Amino acid sequence: MFEIRVKTSKRVESRDITDEIISAVQGKSGRILHIYTPHTTCGIVINEDADPHVMEDIMEALDRMVPRNYPYTHMEGNADAHIKSILTGCSVTVPFSDEAPALGTWQGIFLMEFDGPRERKVFITLV
Amino acid sequence: MFEIRVKTSKRVESRDITDEIISAVQGKSGRILHIYTPHTTCGIVINEDADPHVMEDIMEALDRMVPRNYPYTHMEGNADAHIKSILTGCSVTVPFSDEAPALGTWQGIFLMEFDGPRERKVFITLV
Amino acid sequence: MFEIRVKTSKRVESRDITDEIISAVQGKSGRILHIYTPHTTCGIVINEDADPHVMEDIMEALDRMVPRNYPYTHMEGNADAHIKSILTGCSVTVPFSDEAPALGTWQGIFLMEFDGPRERKVFITLV
């Protein structure tokens, strides 16, 4: 298990971490690559890393589905971030071959910050 | 693969199963831990296990996104539970090190019951 | 890693791929089975494969949560498909035992097409 740190700069932000992950596993071997964040108010997802508008639309859709202001019972002001984390999940698993994750042409791996800015840990495991 | 059973007591309920899982894998070794439920109307998620209000807000948000009463085509009265199961997923994968899952400080593993009360199976696999 | 191809015939469609997957891994051994699609506008999920109304309700609920027509910033007309892909995820992991995935009685594995018709790749990895 390797660990990388990701510093986010806004409350809500998608951070492309594909390059950091590819660097971390370079020259290694395995069959599947697991990317995990040990936090409860952010997520890890895979989607398009070509047009940044895709991630904008995804973040905006999550905001619409899970409004920030609502009479939540959790009183820390970040209940929306916990709910979004459930919808995205906190990990992804990617097939691994030829010393790299077998991502599709348009796929990138993103840390989804829902309650930043913070420094987030990401655990990378190759099996 | 180990199996544990979880008895739920309400139609909709989040059940913290972190301790059962940690006990089941104690003393074992592996790199990733996979938790899976073989049902179609419940889910497995990871999120905060400190303040129970977090899970209340998550369940309430899922109810708002997926109303129980709606002209669904599936006639068994639990279409909402199937849809919620898609949103949460039926498994999680966690890095494993030092004979325990590498959960974050605030993370717990939950069975999300969406169509209880029932007895649910949970499969635990260490790779 | 094996690869199978799935041809979809509509813009939005759920395709049961359970039989193709079971055939692909027959006689093989491993502990977990990973099913992955390298695309950004479809998903892979597990849910009921007995009553097809369940998948109809799931697709209709995703349409309601993520409308096709909305002032999205991504201009290719498929922003909704990217968002739905985030909600479902692009992979599932299933325990593997006795040379087959340990699916529950009602569980099947589905490719969720959100921007078809297309030919989709599915990567199958046994660990």
Tab-separated table of C-alpha atoms in Angstrom:
chain	number	residue	atom	x	y	z
A	1	MET	CA	0.000	0.000	0.000
A	2	PHE	CA	1.347	3.399	-1.046
A	3	GLU	CA	-0.051	6.701	0.167
A	4	ILE	CA	-0.242	9.979	-1.692
A	5	ARG	CA	-1.506	13.330	-0.396
A	6	VAL	CA	-3.794	15.639	-2.345
A	7	LYS	CA	-4.286	19.265	-1.336
A	8	THR	CA	-7.608	20.713	-2.416
A	9	SER	CA	-8.228	24.454	-2.662
A	10	LYS	CA	-12.025	24.893	-2.705
A	11	ARG	CA	-15.012	23.517	-0.798
A	12	VAL	CA	-16.141	21.516	-3.833
A	13	GLU	CA	-13.553	20.490	-6.398
A	14	SER	CA	-12.651	17.594	-8.682
A	15	ARG	CA	-8.903	16.857	-8.735
A	16	ASP	CA	-7.463	14.705	-11.514
A	17	ILE	CA	-5.003	12.345	-9.762
A	18	THR	CA	-4.372	10.002	-12.720
A	19	ASP	CA	-0.755	11.060	-13.245
A	20	GLU	CA	0.191	10.745	-9.554
A	21	ILE	CA	-1.289	7.242	-9.504
A	22	ILE	CA	0.419	6.126	-12.708
A	23	SER	CA	3.753	7.401	-11.346
A	24	ALA	CA	3.254	5.608	-8.013
A	25	VAL	CA	2.775	2.193	-9.666
A	26	GLN	CA	5.274	2.514	-12.500
A	27	GLY	CA	7.377	-0.634	-12.926
A	28	LYS	CA	5.195	-2.588	-10.501
A	29	SER	CA	3.135	-5.645	-11.324
A	30	GLY	CA	-0.316	-6.879	-10.320
A	31	ARG	CA	-3.750	-7.647	-11.720
A	32	ILE	CA	-5.962	-4.978	-10.176
A	33	LEU	CA	-5.240	-1.520	-8.825
A	34	HIS	CA	-7.272	-0.198	-5.903
A	35	ILE	CA	-7.506	3.525	-5.132
A	36	TYR	CA	-9.052	4.408	-1.755
A	37	THR	CA	-9.594	7.527	0.310
A	38	PRO	CA	-9.939	7.060	4.096
A	39	HIS	CA	-12.223	10.108	4.502
A	40	THR	CA	-16.006	10.445	4.755
A	41	THR	CA	-16.607	13.755	2.954
A	42	CYS	CA	-14.859	13.171	-0.355
A	43	GLY	CA	-14.979	10.480	-3.038
A	44	ILE	CA	-12.951	8.715	-5.719
A	45	VAL	CA	-14.436	8.330	-9.213
A	46	ILE	CA	-13.459	7.540	-12.784
A	47	ASN	CA	-14.757	9.628	-15.679
A	48	GLU	CA	-13.706	11.828	-18.578
A	49	ASP	CA	-10.490	13.791	-18.152
A	50	ALA	CA	-10.481	15.417	-21.619
A	51	ASP	CA	-13.153	18.146	-21.373
A	52	PRO	CA	-13.190	19.716	-17.870
A	53	HIS	CA	-16.832	20.677	-18.454
A	54	VAL	CA	-17.780	17.048	-17.782
A	55	MET	CA	-16.585	17.287	-14.171
A	56	GLU	CA	-18.281	20.698	-13.811
A	57	ASP	CA	-21.589	19.174	-14.880
A	58	ILE	CA	-21.092	16.225	-12.533
A	59	MET	CA	-20.378	18.493	-9.558
A	60	GLU	CA	-23.351	20.704	-10.406
A	61	ALA	CA	-25.664	17.687	-10.717
A	62	LEU	CA	-24.530	16.414	-7.299
A	63	ASP	CA	-25.241	19.893	-5.853
A	64	ARG	CA	-28.760	19.773	-7.277
A	65	MET	CA	-29.444	16.274	-5.949
A	66	VAL	CA	-27.903	17.020	-2.549
A	67	PRO	CA	-28.394	20.685	-1.605
A	68	ARG	CA	-25.895	22.205	0.829
A	69	ASN	CA	-28.608	23.996	2.777
A	70	TYR	CA	-31.287	21.707	4.114
A	71	PRO	CA	-32.531	20.897	7.649
A	72	TYR	CA	-30.007	18.055	8.118
A	73	THR	CA	-29.645	16.515	11.596
A	74	HIS	CA	-25.801	16.346	11.479
A	75	MET	CA	-24.818	19.760	12.822
A	76	GLU	CA	-21.311	20.227	11.383
A	77	GLY	CA	-22.498	21.933	8.190
A	78	ASN	CA	-21.158	19.185	5.926
A	79	ALA	CA	-24.012	16.646	5.814
A	80	ASP	CA	-24.228	17.254	2.044
A	81	ALA	CA	-20.583	16.176	1.690
A	82	HIS	CA	-21.240	12.861	3.496
A	83	ILE	CA	-24.248	12.148	1.257
A	84	LYS	CA	-22.320	12.935	-1.929
A	85	SER	CA	-19.540	10.626	-0.739
A	86	ILE	CA	-22.115	7.795	-0.546
A	87	LEU	CA	-23.259	8.499	-4.121
A	88	THR	CA	-19.727	8.473	-5.578
A	89	GLY	CA	-18.114	5.917	-3.270
A	90	CYS	CA	-14.680	6.271	-1.672
A	91	SER	CA	-12.742	3.900	-3.913
A	92	VAL	CA	-12.321	2.583	-7.445
A	93	THR	CA	-10.717	-0.606	-8.755
A	94	VAL	CA	-9.085	-0.740	-12.195
A	95	PRO	CA	-7.621	-3.724	-14.080
A	96	PHE	CA	-3.814	-3.567	-14.229
A	97	SER	CA	-1.690	-4.775	-17.116
A	98	ASP	CA	1.696	-3.926	-18.622
A	99	GLU	CA	2.680	-2.005	-15.469
A	100	ALA	CA	-0.183	0.510	-15.781
A	101	PRO	CA	-3.906	0.750	-15.019
A	102	ALA	CA	-5.995	-0.325	-18.048
A	103	LEU	CA	-7.909	2.959	-18.216
A	104	GLY	CA	-9.971	3.729	-21.314
A	105	THR	CA	-8.944	6.492	-23.735
A	106	TRP	CA	-11.118	9.126	-22.030
A	107	GLN	CA	-10.901	7.876	-18.464
A	108	GLY	CA	-9.102	9.619	-15.626
A	109	ILE	CA	-9.188	9.040	-11.863
A	110	PHE	CA	-10.475	11.915	-9.743
A	111	LEU	CA	-10.570	12.816	-6.082
A	112	MET	CA	-13.925	14.499	-5.512
A	113	GLU	CA	-13.609	17.078	-2.742
A	114	PHE	CA	-16.984	17.858	-1.154
A	115	ASP	CA	-15.856	19.622	2.040
A	116	GLY	CA	-12.534	21.343	1.369
A	117	PRO	CA	-10.150	22.873	1.236
A	118	ARG	CA	-8.218	20.079	2.998
A	119	GLU	CA	-5.282	17.757	2.592
A	120	ARG	CA	-6.617	14.318	1.634
A	121	LYS	CA	-4.921	10.937	1.825
A	122	VAL	CA	-5.255	8.437	-1.019
A	123	PHE	CA	-4.179	4.794	-0.528
A	124	ILE	CA	-2.978	2.886	-3.592
A	125	THR	CA	-2.871	-0.917	-3.483
A	126	LEU	CA	-1.788	-3.308	-6.223
A	127	VAL	CA	-2.946	-6.934	-6.004
B	1	MET	CA	-14.724	-16.272	1.818
B	2	PHE	CA	-16.419	-15.946	5.212
B	3	GLU	CA	-20.103	-15.278	5.681
B	4	ILE	CA	-21.796	-13.298	8.417
B	5	ARG	CA	-25.528	-12.773	8.958
B	6	VAL	CA	-27.088	-9.438	9.831
B	7	LYS	CA	-30.649	-9.191	11.169
B	8	THR	CA	-32.318	-5.881	10.460
B	9	SER	CA	-35.344	-4.664	12.395
B	10	LYS	CA	-36.924	-1.906	10.270
B	11	ARG	CA	-37.820	-1.369	6.617
B	12	VAL	CA	-35.036	1.197	6.220
B	13	GLU	CA	-32.041	1.023	8.528
B	14	SER	CA	-28.263	1.487	8.516
B	15	ARG	CA	-26.434	-1.225	10.471
B	16	ASP	CA	-22.810	-0.649	11.499
B	17	ILE	CA	-21.041	-3.968	10.796
B	18	THR	CA	-17.449	-2.749	11.277
B	19	ASP	CA	-16.820	-4.741	14.457
B	20	GLU	CA	-18.184	-8.014	13.026
B	21	ILE	CA	-15.921	-7.583	10.000
B	22	ILE	CA	-12.814	-6.738	12.013
B	23	SER	CA	-13.419	-9.803	14.212
B	24	ALA	CA	-13.903	-12.061	11.173
B	25	VAL	CA	-10.518	-11.150	9.669
B	26	GLN	CA	-8.456	-10.873	12.854
B	27	GLY	CA	-5.067	-12.539	12.521
B	28	LYS	CA	-5.510	-13.047	8.787
B	29	SER	CA	-3.353	-11.528	6.067
B	30	GLY	CA	-4.042	-10.029	2.655
B	31	ARG	CA	-3.851	-6.778	0.712
B	32	ILE	CA	-7.474	-5.874	0.123
B	33	LEU	CA	-10.673	-6.748	1.956
B	34	HIS	CA	-13.909	-7.143	0.001
B	35	ILE	CA	-17.323	-6.905	1.681
B	36	TYR	CA	-20.276	-8.029	-0.443
B	37	THR	CA	-23.991	-8.567	0.032
B	38	PRO	CA	-25.701	-11.048	-2.339
B	39	HIS	CA	-29.063	-9.227	-2.179
B	40	THR	CA	-30.718	-6.703	-4.512
B	41	THR	CA	-32.591	-4.479	-2.038
B	42	CYS	CA	-29.829	-3.497	0.371
B	43	GLY	CA	-26.354	-1.999	0.030
B	44	ILE	CA	-22.903	-1.832	1.593
B	45	VAL	CA	-21.277	1.571	2.151
B	46	ILE	CA	-18.485	3.247	4.075
B	47	ASN	CA	-19.062	6.513	5.930
B	48	GLU	CA	-18.947	8.160	9.338
B	49	ASP	CA	-19.655	5.940	12.331
B	50	ALA	CA	-19.138	8.618	15.021
B	51	ASP	CA	-22.309	10.767	14.813
B	52	PRO	CA	-25.377	8.603	13.974
B	53	HIS	CA	-27.037	11.719	12.533
B	54	VAL	CA	-24.831	11.321	9.457
B	55	MET	CA	-26.478	8.015	8.553
B	56	GLU	CA	-29.924	9.491	9.314
B	57	ASP	CA	-29.260	12.310	6.851
B	58	ILE	CA	-27.980	9.840	4.249
B	59	MET	CA	-31.075	7.637	4.569
B	60	GLU	CA	-33.369	10.670	4.423
B	61	ALA	CA	-31.593	12.004	1.312
B	62	LEU	CA	-31.976	8.619	-0.416
B	63	ASP	CA	-35.707	8.681	0.480
B	64	ARG	CA	-36.059	12.108	-1.115
B	65	MET	CA	-34.192	11.089	-4.286
B	66	VAL	CA	-36.038	7.777	-4.549
B	67	PRO	CA	-39.590	8.065	-3.163
B	68	ARG	CA	-41.222	4.875	-1.897
B	69	ASN	CA	-44.542	5.701	-3.510
B	70	TYR	CA	-44.310	6.252	-7.228
B	71	PRO	CA	-45.925	4.539	-10.248
B	72	TYR	CA	-43.100	1.977	-10.556
B	73	THR	CA	-43.552	-0.948	-12.974
B	74	HIS	CA	-42.082	-3.580	-10.577
B	75	MET	CA	-45.159	-4.612	-8.580
B	76	GLU	CA	-43.632	-5.984	-5.366
B	77	GLY	CA	-43.694	-2.658	-3.524
B	78	ASN	CA	-39.914	-2.468	-3.182
B	79	ALA	CA	-38.797	-0.826	-6.449
B	80	ASP	CA	-37.388	2.044	-4.358
B	81	ALA	CA	-35.145	-0.424	-2.508
B	82	HIS	CA	-33.693	-1.780	-5.779
B	83	ILE	CA	-32.969	1.762	-6.999
B	84	LYS	CA	-31.289	2.773	-3.723
B	85	SER	CA	-29.160	-0.380	-3.922
B	86	ILE	CA	-27.894	0.802	-7.321
B	87	LEU	CA	-26.961	4.212	-5.866
B	88	THR	CA	-25.017	2.761	-2.920
B	89	GLY	CA	-23.660	-0.397	-4.546
B	90	CYS	CA	-23.651	-3.847	-2.955
B	91	SER	CA	-19.964	-4.039	-2.026
B	92	VAL	CA	-16.962	-2.091	-0.789
B	93	THR	CA	-13.246	-2.825	-1.019
B	94	VAL	CA	-10.812	-1.596	1.654
B	95	PRO	CA	-6.994	-1.788	1.757
B	96	PHE	CA	-5.781	-4.313	4.337
B	97	SER	CA	-2.628	-3.991	6.406
B	98	ASP	CA	-1.391	-5.170	9.806
B	99	GLU	CA	-4.214	-7.719	10.010
B	100	ALA	CA	-6.995	-5.093	9.848
B	101	PRO	CA	-8.800	-2.988	7.239
B	102	ALA	CA	-7.075	0.398	6.759
B	103	LEU	CA	-10.214	2.400	7.584
B	104	GLY	CA	-9.897	6.120	8.269
B	105	THR	CA	-10.493	7.539	11.763
B	106	TRP	CA	-14.156	8.313	11.092
B	107	GLN	CA	-14.959	5.475	8.719
B	108	GLY	CA	-17.207	2.530	9.482
B	109	ILE	CA	-18.724	-0.131	7.220
B	110	PHE	CA	-22.522	-0.233	7.052
B	111	LEU	CA	-25.166	-2.570	5.711
B	112	MET	CA	-27.909	-0.338	4.306
B	113	GLU	CA	-31.271	-2.062	4.659
B	114	PHE	CA	-33.806	-0.674	2.195
B	115	ASP	CA	-36.489	-3.396	2.367
B	116	GLY	CA	-36.395	-4.968	5.823
B	117	PRO	CA	-36.763	-6.301	8.298
B	118	ARG	CA	-34.831	-9.317	6.999
B	119	GLU	CA	-31.809	-11.462	7.683
B	120	ARG	CA	-29.048	-10.450	5.273
B	121	LYS	CA	-25.917	-12.326	4.259
B	122	VAL	CA	-22.587	-10.524	3.989
B	123	PHE	CA	-19.617	-12.216	2.264
B	124	ILE	CA	-16.116	-11.242	3.429
B	125	THR	CA	-13.135	-12.023	1.173
B	126	LEU	CA	-9.470	-11.256	1.804
B	127	VAL	CA	-7.099	-11.222	-1.192
C	1	MET	CA	-7.679	-9.961	-18.079
C	2	PHE	CA	-10.268	-11.102	-20.633
C	3	GLU	CA	-12.249	-8.736	-22.804
C	4	ILE	CA	-15.791	-9.145	-24.062
C	5	ARG	CA	-17.723	-6.828	-26.390
C	6	VAL	CA	-21.325	-5.805	-25.842
C	7	LYS	CA	-23.386	-4.212	-28.625
C	8	THR	CA	-26.187	-2.000	-27.376
C	9	SER	CA	-29.155	-1.059	-29.527
C	10	LYS	CA	-30.754	1.987	-27.842
C	11	ARG	CA	-29.589	5.245	-26.292
C	12	VAL	CA	-30.467	4.019	-22.804
C	13	GLU	CA	-30.539	0.285	-22.149
C	14	SER	CA	-29.651	-2.255	-19.460
C	15	ARG	CA	-27.930	-5.354	-20.871
C	16	ASP	CA	-27.709	-8.492	-18.737
C	17	ILE	CA	-24.135	-9.778	-19.236
C	18	THR	CA	-24.170	-12.421	-16.467
C	19	ASP	CA	-24.042	-15.418	-18.828
C	20	GLU	CA	-21.163	-14.014	-20.920
C	21	ILE	CA	-19.184	-13.398	-17.734
C	22	ILE	CA	-19.864	-16.827	-16.250
C	23	SER	CA	-18.779	-18.445	-19.549
C	24	ALA	CA	-15.590	-16.373	-19.684
C	25	VAL	CA	-14.408	-17.528	-16.244
C	26	GLN	CA	-15.600	-21.136	-16.360
C	27	GLY	CA	-12.982	-23.555	-15.034
C	28	LYS	CA	-10.791	-20.721	-13.766
C	29	SER	CA	-9.868	-20.069	-10.148
C	30	GLY	CA	-9.524	-16.974	-8.003
C	31	ARG	CA	-11.016	-15.221	-4.985
C	32	ILE	CA	-12.623	-12.128	-6.468
C	33	LEU	CA	-13.945	-11.325	-9.916
C	34	HIS	CA	-13.679	-7.766	-11.238
C	35	ILE	CA	-15.875	-6.516	-14.094
C	36	TYR	CA	-14.864	-3.169	-15.585
C	37	THR	CA	-15.911	-0.990	-18.500
C	38	PRO	CA	-13.284	1.453	-19.872
C	39	HIS	CA	-15.917	3.994	-21.022
C	40	THR	CA	-17.243	7.178	-19.416
C	41	THR	CA	-20.903	7.121	-20.521
C	42	CYS	CA	-22.010	3.687	-19.373
C	43	GLY	CA	-21.874	1.747	-16.106
C	44	ILE	CA	-21.663	-1.723	-14.598
C	45	VAL	CA	-24.103	-2.689	-11.829
C	46	ILE	CA	-25.494	-5.698	-10.010
C	47	ASN	CA	-29.231	-6.045	-9.363
C	48	GLU	CA	-32.272	-8.217	-9.998
C	49	ASP	CA	-32.305	-10.181	-13.238
C	50	ALA	CA	-35.636	-11.981	-12.658
C	51	ASP	CA	-38.270	-9.272	-13.300
C	52	PRO	CA	-37.143	-6.907	-16.100
C	53	HIS	CA	-39.406	-4.213	-14.594
C	54	VAL	CA	-36.751	-3.682	-11.915
C	55	MET	CA	-34.213	-2.446	-14.483
C	56	GLU	CA	-36.925	-0.332	-16.165
C	57	ASP	CA	-37.644	1.392	-12.857
C	58	ILE	CA	-33.923	1.900	-12.220
C	59	MET	CA	-33.387	3.472	-15.651
C	60	GLU	CA	-36.449	5.677	-15.234
C	61	ALA	CA	-35.301	6.827	-11.781
C	62	LEU	CA	-31.863	7.744	-13.168
C	63	ASP	CA	-33.617	9.730	-15.948
C	64	ARG	CA	-35.603	11.649	-13.356
C	65	MET	CA	-32.539	12.390	-11.205
C	66	VAL	CA	-30.401	13.320	-14.204
C	67	PRO	CA	-32.523	14.871	-16.992
C	68	ARG	CA	-31.208	14.591	-20.542
C	69	ASN	CA	-32.120	18.171	-21.366
C	70	TYR	CA	-30.549	20.705	-19.044
C	71	PRO	CA	-28.157	23.636	-19.586
C	72	TYR	CA	-25.037	21.464	-19.150
C	73	THR	CA	-21.636	22.984	-19.975
C	74	HIS	CA	-20.329	19.852	-21.785
C	75	MET	CA	-21.554	20.445	-25.342
C	76	GLU	CA	-21.625	16.913	-26.775
C	77	GLY	CA	-25.239	16.218	-25.773
C	78	ASN	CA	-24.301	13.370	-23.413
C	79	ALA	CA	-23.538	15.137	-20.115
C	80	ASP	CA	-26.424	13.178	-18.551
C	81	ALA	CA	-24.694	9.912	-19.507
C	82	HIS	CA	-21.450	10.961	-17.768
C	83	ILE	CA	-23.374	11.880	-14.597
C	84	LYS	CA	-25.318	8.598	-14.558
C	85	SER	CA	-22.022	6.738	-14.975
C	86	ILE	CA	-20.770	8.412	-11.775
C	87	LEU	CA	-23.903	7.323	-9.884
C	88	THR	CA	-23.649	3.668	-10.971
C	89	GLY	CA	-19.864	3.336	-11.186
C	90	CYS	CA	-17.975	1.638	-14.011
C	91	SER	CA	-17.080	-1.617	-12.238
C	92	VAL	CA	-18.269	-4.255	-9.786
C	93	THR	CA	-16.341	-6.806	-7.749
C	94	VAL	CA	-17.891	-10.156	-6.802
C	95	PRO	CA	-16.533	-12.926	-4.547
C	96	PHE	CA	-15.478	-15.982	-6.548
C	97	SER	CA	-15.766	-19.575	-5.379
C	98	ASP	CA	-16.181	-23.006	-6.980
C	99	GLU	CA	-15.199	-21.594	-10.381
C	100	ALA	CA	-18.107	-19.117	-10.500
C	101	PRO	CA	-19.020	-15.685	-9.110
C	102	ALA	CA	-20.870	-16.001	-5.777
C	103	LEU	CA	-23.908	-14.055	-7.005
C	104	GLY	CA	-27.106	-14.136	-4.932
C	105	THR	CA	-30.223	-15.915	-6.190
C	106	TRP	CA	-31.716	-12.758	-7.735
C	107	GLN	CA	-28.496	-11.032	-8.743
C	108	GLY	CA	-27.324	-10.480	-12.299
C	109	ILE	CA	-24.557	-8.268	-13.714
C	110	PHE	CA	-25.636	-5.527	-16.106
C	111	LEU	CA	-23.976	-3.137	-18.502
C	112	MET	CA	-25.904	0.128	-18.223
C	113	GLU	CA	-25.832	1.932	-21.565
C	114	PHE	CA	-26.498	5.663	-21.134
C	115	ASP	CA	-25.328	6.968	-24.539
C	116	GLY	CA	-25.847	4.233	-27.132
C	117	PRO	CA	-26.209	2.520	-29.363
C	118	ARG	CA	-22.505	1.582	-29.289
C	119	GLU	CA	-20.166	-1.353	-28.993
C	120	ARG	CA	-18.814	-1.426	-25.433
C	121	LYS	CA	-15.765	-3.215	-24.047
C	122	VAL	CA	-15.945	-5.048	-20.732
C	123	PHE	CA	-12.739	-6.198	-18.991
C	124	ILE	CA	-12.949	-9.282	-16.763
C	125	THR	CA	-10.185	-9.934	-14.219
C	126	LEU	CA	-9.905	-12.796	-11.749
C	127	VAL	CA	-7.605	-12.353	-8.726
